[in-house]
XYZ file of C-alpha atoms in Angstrom:
473
model
C 23.554 -49.568 25.724
C 21.184 -51.076 28.309
C 17.626 -52.253 27.777
C 15.443 -53.303 30.716
C 18.512 -52.891 32.956
C 20.496 -55.368 30.893
C 23.402 -54.529 28.647
C 22.340 -55.035 25.065
C 25.147 -53.636 22.927
C 28.278 -51.555 23.154
C 30.401 -49.689 20.614
C 33.191 -47.113 20.441
C 32.263 -43.918 18.517
C 34.823 -42.862 15.946
C 35.353 -39.359 17.354
C 34.981 -40.038 21.060
C 32.180 -38.993 23.406
C 31.637 -35.628 25.132
C 27.960 -36.187 25.900
C 24.946 -38.332 25.035
C 21.278 -37.543 24.380
C 18.211 -39.752 24.399
C 15.141 -39.627 22.192
C 14.085 -41.444 19.047
C 17.748 -41.790 18.115
C 20.825 -42.063 20.295
C 22.736 -38.803 20.129
C 26.482 -38.758 20.748
C 28.238 -35.401 20.974
C 31.943 -35.097 20.229
C 34.409 -32.446 19.134
C 33.436 -33.101 15.515
C 29.700 -32.595 16.069
C 26.643 -34.729 16.770
C 26.245 -38.324 15.598
C 22.800 -39.956 15.682
C 22.538 -43.759 15.919
C 19.714 -46.290 15.725
C 19.018 -47.743 19.180
C 18.665 -51.347 18.038
C 21.313 -51.722 15.366
C 23.584 -48.829 16.406
C 23.857 -47.933 12.727
C 24.955 -44.349 12.104
C 21.881 -42.531 10.802
C 23.298 -39.032 10.356
C 26.257 -36.940 11.365
C 25.533 -33.224 11.975
C 28.346 -30.723 12.333
C 27.043 -28.818 15.356
C 27.612 -29.340 19.062
C 24.251 -28.955 20.820
C 23.778 -28.409 24.523
C 20.261 -29.867 24.412
C 18.374 -32.213 22.095
C 14.559 -32.211 22.271
C 12.491 -34.797 20.355
C 8.786 -34.484 19.625
C 6.442 -37.261 20.753
C 5.935 -38.467 17.199
C 9.672 -38.580 16.521
C 9.212 -36.534 13.351
C 10.742 -33.330 14.702
C 13.812 -32.601 16.785
C 15.296 -29.403 18.198
C 19.076 -29.067 18.460
C 19.897 -26.204 20.822
C 23.390 -24.664 20.893
C 24.675 -21.816 23.077
C 23.240 -19.017 20.937
C 20.764 -20.608 18.508
C 18.588 -23.615 17.835
C 17.708 -25.695 14.789
C 14.431 -27.460 14.012
C 14.922 -30.611 11.913
C 12.426 -33.066 10.454
C 13.363 -36.733 10.665
C 12.421 -38.901 7.682
C 12.337 -42.486 8.962
C 11.181 -43.693 5.540
C 14.436 -42.531 3.929
C 16.400 -44.564 6.493
C 14.239 -47.653 5.914
C 14.669 -47.385 2.139
C 18.437 -47.097 2.528
C 18.510 -50.213 4.713
C 16.359 -52.217 2.315
C 18.567 -51.285 -0.596
C 21.596 -52.411 1.393
C 23.319 -49.092 0.782
C 23.434 -47.554 4.247
C 26.424 -45.172 3.961
C 29.156 -45.185 6.568
C 28.562 -41.468 7.181
C 24.803 -41.873 7.492
C 21.817 -41.052 5.294
C 21.840 -37.475 3.993
C 18.082 -37.500 3.382
C 17.318 -38.562 6.956
C 17.001 -34.980 8.218
C 15.649 -31.822 6.654
C 16.203 -28.392 8.222
C 12.885 -26.680 8.980
C 14.239 -23.549 10.600
C 17.074 -21.823 12.424
C 16.518 -19.232 15.159
C 19.210 -17.058 16.728
C 18.014 -17.526 20.287
C 19.336 -19.400 23.310
C 17.136 -22.231 24.650
C 17.286 -22.913 28.393
C 14.492 -25.484 28.756
C 12.045 -26.867 26.207
C 9.397 -29.446 25.355
C 7.177 -30.447 22.448
C 3.380 -30.371 22.296
C 2.406 -31.869 18.962
C 4.493 -30.055 16.352
C 4.906 -26.981 18.570
C 8.190 -26.498 20.408
C 7.744 -24.589 23.686
C 10.837 -23.164 25.369
C 12.280 -20.581 27.744
C 15.119 -18.426 26.434
C 18.062 -16.498 27.806
C 16.074 -13.289 28.348
C 13.371 -14.959 30.442
C 10.611 -15.308 27.885
C 8.321 -18.241 27.201
C 7.976 -18.748 23.453
C 6.776 -21.461 21.175
C 7.903 -22.228 17.652
C 5.600 -23.698 15.037
C 5.970 -23.650 11.286
C 8.625 -20.949 11.266
C 6.588 -18.618 13.460
C 7.618 -17.680 16.997
C 4.861 -16.728 19.448
C 5.645 -15.179 22.834
C 3.478 -16.616 25.594
C 4.771 -14.472 28.453
C 7.678 -12.443 29.836
C 9.130 -13.795 33.086
C 10.435 -11.656 35.938
C 13.018 -14.293 36.926
C 14.654 -17.448 35.641
C 12.179 -20.329 35.504
C 12.222 -23.834 34.095
C 9.607 -25.718 32.119
C 8.077 -28.611 34.045
C 5.439 -29.791 31.600
C 2.141 -29.167 29.845
C -1.217 -30.526 31.041
C -3.516 -30.725 28.033
C -6.633 -31.337 30.141
C -6.240 -27.959 31.864
C -4.680 -26.061 28.936
C -1.927 -25.079 31.374
C 1.837 -24.834 30.993
C 3.719 -25.300 34.281
C 7.076 -23.802 35.286
C 9.155 -23.774 38.461
C 12.128 -21.875 39.886
C 15.016 -22.779 42.182
C 12.948 -21.908 45.259
C 10.382 -24.543 44.207
C 7.755 -21.935 43.325
C 5.315 -23.203 40.698
C 3.488 -20.982 38.210
C 1.258 -21.858 35.268
C 0.158 -20.130 32.071
C -2.864 -20.675 29.895
C -1.956 -22.230 26.563
C -4.880 -23.455 24.502
C -4.412 -27.025 23.369
C -6.905 -26.460 20.550
C -4.636 -23.756 19.095
C -1.589 -26.009 19.274
C -3.515 -28.940 17.786
C -4.849 -26.773 14.970
C -1.372 -25.495 14.130
C 0.001 -29.027 14.306
C -2.685 -30.284 11.888
C -1.904 -27.453 9.479
C 1.813 -28.203 9.586
C 1.049 -31.830 8.724
C -1.225 -30.753 5.867
C -4.201 -32.429 7.534
C -6.842 -29.794 6.802
C -9.880 -32.020 7.481
C -8.595 -32.431 11.040
C -7.789 -28.725 11.246
C -11.347 -27.885 10.181
C -12.741 -30.145 12.892
C -10.546 -28.501 15.534
C -11.254 -24.912 14.477
C -14.691 -24.587 16.181
C -13.006 -25.373 19.512
C -10.512 -22.498 19.133
C -11.681 -19.510 21.251
C -12.639 -16.455 19.191
C -9.936 -14.233 20.691
C -7.307 -16.695 19.414
C -8.642 -16.769 15.857
C -6.583 -13.826 14.609
C -3.392 -15.371 15.991
C -4.256 -18.570 14.140
C -4.980 -16.546 10.993
C -1.530 -14.927 11.125
C -0.033 -18.392 11.438
C -1.977 -19.600 8.385
C -0.908 -16.546 6.401
C 2.744 -17.166 7.203
C 2.380 -20.749 5.990
C 0.926 -19.463 2.703
C -2.700 -20.459 3.366
C -4.216 -17.020 2.848
C -7.683 -18.220 1.846
C -8.002 -20.140 5.113
C -6.538 -17.197 7.031
C -9.196 -14.897 5.569
C -11.939 -17.273 6.681
C -10.506 -17.621 10.204
C -9.413 -14.071 11.089
C -11.676 -11.887 13.222
C -9.566 -8.712 12.928
C -11.041 -6.357 10.268
C -7.621 -4.838 9.525
C -6.078 -8.251 8.949
C -9.065 -9.471 6.928
C -8.871 -6.414 4.671
C -5.156 -6.914 3.992
C -5.770 -10.574 3.187
C -8.703 -9.748 0.914
C -6.546 -7.260 -1.002
C -3.699 -9.760 -1.320
C -6.130 -12.388 -2.612
C -7.845 -9.937 -4.959
C -11.224 -10.516 -3.303
C -13.019 -7.291 -4.261
C -16.326 -8.203 -2.632
C -14.968 -8.793 0.868
C -12.493 -5.908 0.630
C -15.327 -3.588 -0.440
C -17.504 -4.563 2.511
C -14.632 -4.076 4.955
C -13.728 -0.705 3.434
C -17.319 0.484 3.874
C -17.269 -0.577 7.516
C -13.897 1.050 8.219
C -14.587 4.390 6.467
C -10.825 4.770 6.002
C -9.381 6.855 3.178
C -6.305 4.630 3.064
C -8.440 1.511 2.621
C -10.463 3.120 -0.159
C -7.215 3.964 -1.946
C -5.928 0.407 -1.601
C -9.223 -0.971 -2.850
C -9.219 1.514 -5.727
C -5.801 0.303 -6.869
C -6.977 -3.299 -6.684
C -10.193 -2.538 -8.583
C -8.152 -0.809 -11.292
C -5.908 -3.855 -11.656
C -9.003 -6.052 -11.862
C -10.595 -3.795 -14.481
C -13.619 -2.952 -12.316
C -13.863 0.721 -13.271
C -17.205 1.311 -11.543
C -15.715 0.242 -8.229
C -12.552 2.201 -9.011
C -14.628 5.328 -9.490
C -16.472 4.809 -6.213
C -13.227 4.211 -4.318
C -11.611 7.335 -5.720
C -14.616 9.441 -4.710
C -14.589 7.965 -1.201
C -10.838 8.518 -0.883
C -11.135 12.056 -2.292
C -8.352 11.212 -4.715
C -9.058 14.066 -7.097
C -5.914 13.467 -9.152
C -6.923 9.865 -9.748
C -10.482 10.921 -10.563
C -9.205 13.399 -13.135
C -7.148 10.686 -14.806
C -10.079 8.260 -14.788
C -12.639 10.809 -16.002
C -10.486 11.982 -18.896
C -9.590 8.406 -19.821
C -13.272 7.483 -19.930
C -14.261 10.709 -21.684
C -16.973 11.226 -19.060
C -17.985 14.903 -19.299
C -20.468 14.688 -16.445
C -17.809 13.200 -14.193
C -15.341 15.945 -15.141
C -17.944 18.606 -14.309
C -18.768 16.996 -10.958
C -15.067 16.707 -10.216
C -14.568 20.382 -11.029
C -17.236 21.427 -8.527
C -16.237 18.969 -5.782
C -12.523 19.684 -6.011
C -13.294 23.397 -5.771
C -15.275 22.817 -2.574
C -12.378 20.820 -1.089
C -9.820 23.458 -2.011
C -8.169 21.451 -4.797
C -8.124 24.467 -7.069
C -5.565 23.149 -9.562
C -7.747 20.118 -10.300
C -10.848 22.287 -10.519
C -9.111 24.685 -12.914
C -7.983 21.869 -15.218
C -11.495 20.374 -15.266
C -13.140 23.671 -16.185
C -10.470 24.208 -18.835
C -11.104 20.782 -20.354
C -14.827 21.521 -20.508
C -14.230 24.862 -22.206
C -15.713 26.761 -19.263
C -13.168 29.567 -19.416
C -15.326 31.959 -17.414
C -15.286 29.444 -14.550
C -11.492 29.284 -14.791
C -11.300 33.054 -14.596
C -13.650 33.198 -11.614
C -11.583 30.536 -9.856
C -8.428 32.606 -10.251
C -10.242 35.628 -8.857
C -11.736 33.678 -5.937
C -8.294 32.400 -4.966
C -6.832 35.917 -5.130
C -4.693 35.135 -8.159
C -5.554 38.454 -9.804
C -2.351 38.869 -11.881
C -2.803 35.361 -13.270
C -6.460 36.181 -13.949
C -5.384 39.271 -15.901
C -3.033 37.302 -18.133
C -5.640 34.570 -18.544
C -8.223 37.150 -19.633
C -5.742 38.736 -22.057
C -5.137 35.318 -23.635
C -8.597 33.726 -23.648
C -11.258 36.242 -22.562
C -10.242 39.759 -23.638
C -13.801 40.985 -23.058
C -13.163 40.594 -19.301
C -9.899 42.518 -19.238
C -11.277 45.794 -17.925
C -13.056 44.062 -15.047
C -9.898 42.223 -14.030
C -7.723 45.335 -14.280
C -10.096 47.134 -11.934
C -9.844 44.280 -9.425
C -6.066 44.285 -9.757
C -5.909 48.003 -9.128
C -8.036 47.626 -6.007
C -5.812 44.857 -4.649
C -2.636 46.867 -5.297
C -4.089 50.060 -3.879
C -3.717 48.660 -0.371
C -0.041 47.977 -0.985
C 1.311 50.603 -3.368
C -0.863 53.301 -4.884
C 1.690 54.238 -7.549
C 1.901 50.672 -8.804
C -1.889 50.485 -8.835
C -2.138 53.574 -11.032
C 0.459 52.210 -13.462
C -1.917 49.478 -14.653
C -3.554 50.329 -17.979
C -7.203 49.608 -18.734
C -7.922 48.740 -22.406
C -11.051 50.917 -22.275
C -8.849 53.912 -21.531
C -5.647 53.071 -23.418
C -6.496 50.877 -26.370
C -3.301 51.963 -28.117
C -1.355 49.897 -25.575
C -3.222 46.755 -26.610
C -2.551 46.058 -30.297
C -4.852 43.535 -31.894
C -7.509 43.991 -29.214
C -10.397 44.127 -31.677
C -9.228 40.950 -33.413
C -8.862 39.268 -30.022
C -12.414 40.240 -29.059
C -13.725 38.899 -32.335
C -11.718 35.680 -32.001
C -13.156 35.177 -28.514
C -16.701 35.354 -29.844
C -15.791 33.252 -32.882
C -14.365 30.423 -30.735
C -17.063 30.453 -28.050
C -19.507 28.067 -29.813
C -16.624 25.697 -30.544
C -15.404 25.482 -26.948
C -18.954 24.906 -25.743
C -19.256 21.947 -28.108
C -17.517 18.899 -26.612
C -16.137 16.583 -29.268
C -16.044 12.782 -28.942
C -12.671 11.072 -28.729
C -13.319 9.393 -32.083
C -12.613 12.648 -33.971
C -9.187 13.118 -32.395
C -7.226 11.988 -35.448
C -9.169 14.277 -37.782
C -8.906 17.320 -35.505
C -6.199 19.890 -36.211
C -3.826 20.263 -33.225
C -4.222 23.540 -31.349
C -0.591 24.503 -31.845
C -1.151 24.443 -35.602
C -4.203 26.719 -35.532
C -4.410 30.507 -35.875
C -7.741 31.628 -34.359
C -7.494 35.190 -35.678
C -6.895 34.023 -39.248
C -9.751 31.512 -38.955
C -12.042 34.274 -37.683
C -11.113 36.606 -40.524
C -11.676 33.893 -43.136
C -15.086 33.102 -41.634
C -15.945 36.803 -41.525
C -14.944 37.249 -45.160
C -17.050 34.249 -46.132
C -19.993 35.711 -44.156
C -19.940 32.682 -41.854
C -19.271 34.829 -38.812
C -20.787 38.128 -37.743
C -19.299 39.965 -34.827
C -21.973 41.068 -32.356
C -20.384 41.684 -28.985
C -22.814 43.411 -26.539
C -21.959 47.078 -26.176
C -18.951 46.902 -28.489
C -20.199 49.681 -30.739
C -20.495 52.067 -27.828
C -17.132 50.848 -26.523
C -15.273 51.763 -29.712
C -17.246 54.982 -30.213
C -16.013 56.099 -26.821
C -12.485 55.160 -27.801
C -12.739 57.127 -31.072
C -14.141 60.246 -29.362
C -11.398 60.268 -26.786
C -8.575 59.369 -29.156
C -7.619 62.920 -30.134
C -7.892 64.202 -26.582
C -5.910 61.365 -25.056
C -3.104 61.616 -27.591
C -2.739 65.373 -27.109
C -2.025 64.912 -23.411
C 1.496 64.614 -22.059
C 2.524 61.049 -22.758
C 4.370 60.956 -19.433
C 0.996 60.832 -17.698
C -0.094 57.661 -19.464
C 0.202 54.566 -17.224
C 2.335 51.666 -18.410
C 0.492 48.491 -19.398
C 2.656 46.453 -17.085
C 0.041 43.723 -16.780
C -0.263 42.884 -20.424
C 2.420 44.605 -22.478
C 5.911 45.633 -21.621
C 6.433 49.267 -22.603
C 9.909 50.742 -22.674
């Protein structure tokens, strides 16, 4: 080992020498790997079991890149650990294990490289210029031919490269960005904050992505200028205020849904409601409205979902509100006439004749015989047993379904599957608590009585089957 052109020391490495590397430590490559020695004492600092082709040290001596044929390793050198080992007089023969800490490994071939601060800039085997900082790889440019790094001029913010024909090219590489990233990697945020104003605005989002990758999401949110990136960061940080403002600016259904989920997790139900309306998430609105017991919200949802063609949601809302006539009209409007007929038979028998007429008209265009086979209760009441009781039960239950009960009475309310509406109606009628007064019912049954003898004397083969409501053999 020479110093100032004079031989200072000499030694024979244990495993021979295949190559040597300069830098903060003397690197000796052999078949067994790389040995790193102190320049002054020639003490073995660390033995590393890889055989690098290149060794690149940073200016501070804190970082080193070991580049092999198909990958490279970034290590951090801890000089303090070496000093402590020396002072304790326990410098191991195989070196100090704590002297180096692996910061990253990248499966990429390095052709030429250099350090600027804590950023390692290099050209790779596929003719790209990249730089590595804090585990993140940034591509500066794609080259159209093989070129070699010459150096970086901080004053001009330029990175210079040359080729075998002595052609020189340069690329813009902002020193302020590299300095900011270096300060962050060292945990020196006061310095990073002083550098930030010098970072051009169009580089801010790149810096924000770097901060996010390092786990500094709050700082990344403050730095980023990309609304998409800011929104994602705000959601990750649970910042409802910023996320709300960005969602309003973006007018994106997806963002409103994301914000709605976050607001739900945070327990901000007012914001959740607004987000669900903006996102037109009618299923979510139905769940929220029923959970809150908000009748006005359920009614608004019923009307809005109908306008937007979400008929299933609209139907459920009207059903929950006891607006059975609205449910029936919705089935008719959506051309679900058979379903409307069965619905009327079950809940609104007073509308059966109207629905049968509509059903007949719809079938008439397809099959006249099938259309004529449908029985109308006004004409064939004998095919509809219990019709009068059903009509009475409908009127008996109408005031109840129009009266919306609070959730507090749930435990004291008899479950629907345990109720018998007809029996309840008859008991109320017997106790004079219910009086049947259906409009036009007297005339309806008078007509049925007058025509009973005549209809029954006709040939029964001419009577249509009540295929809609009752299977007749």
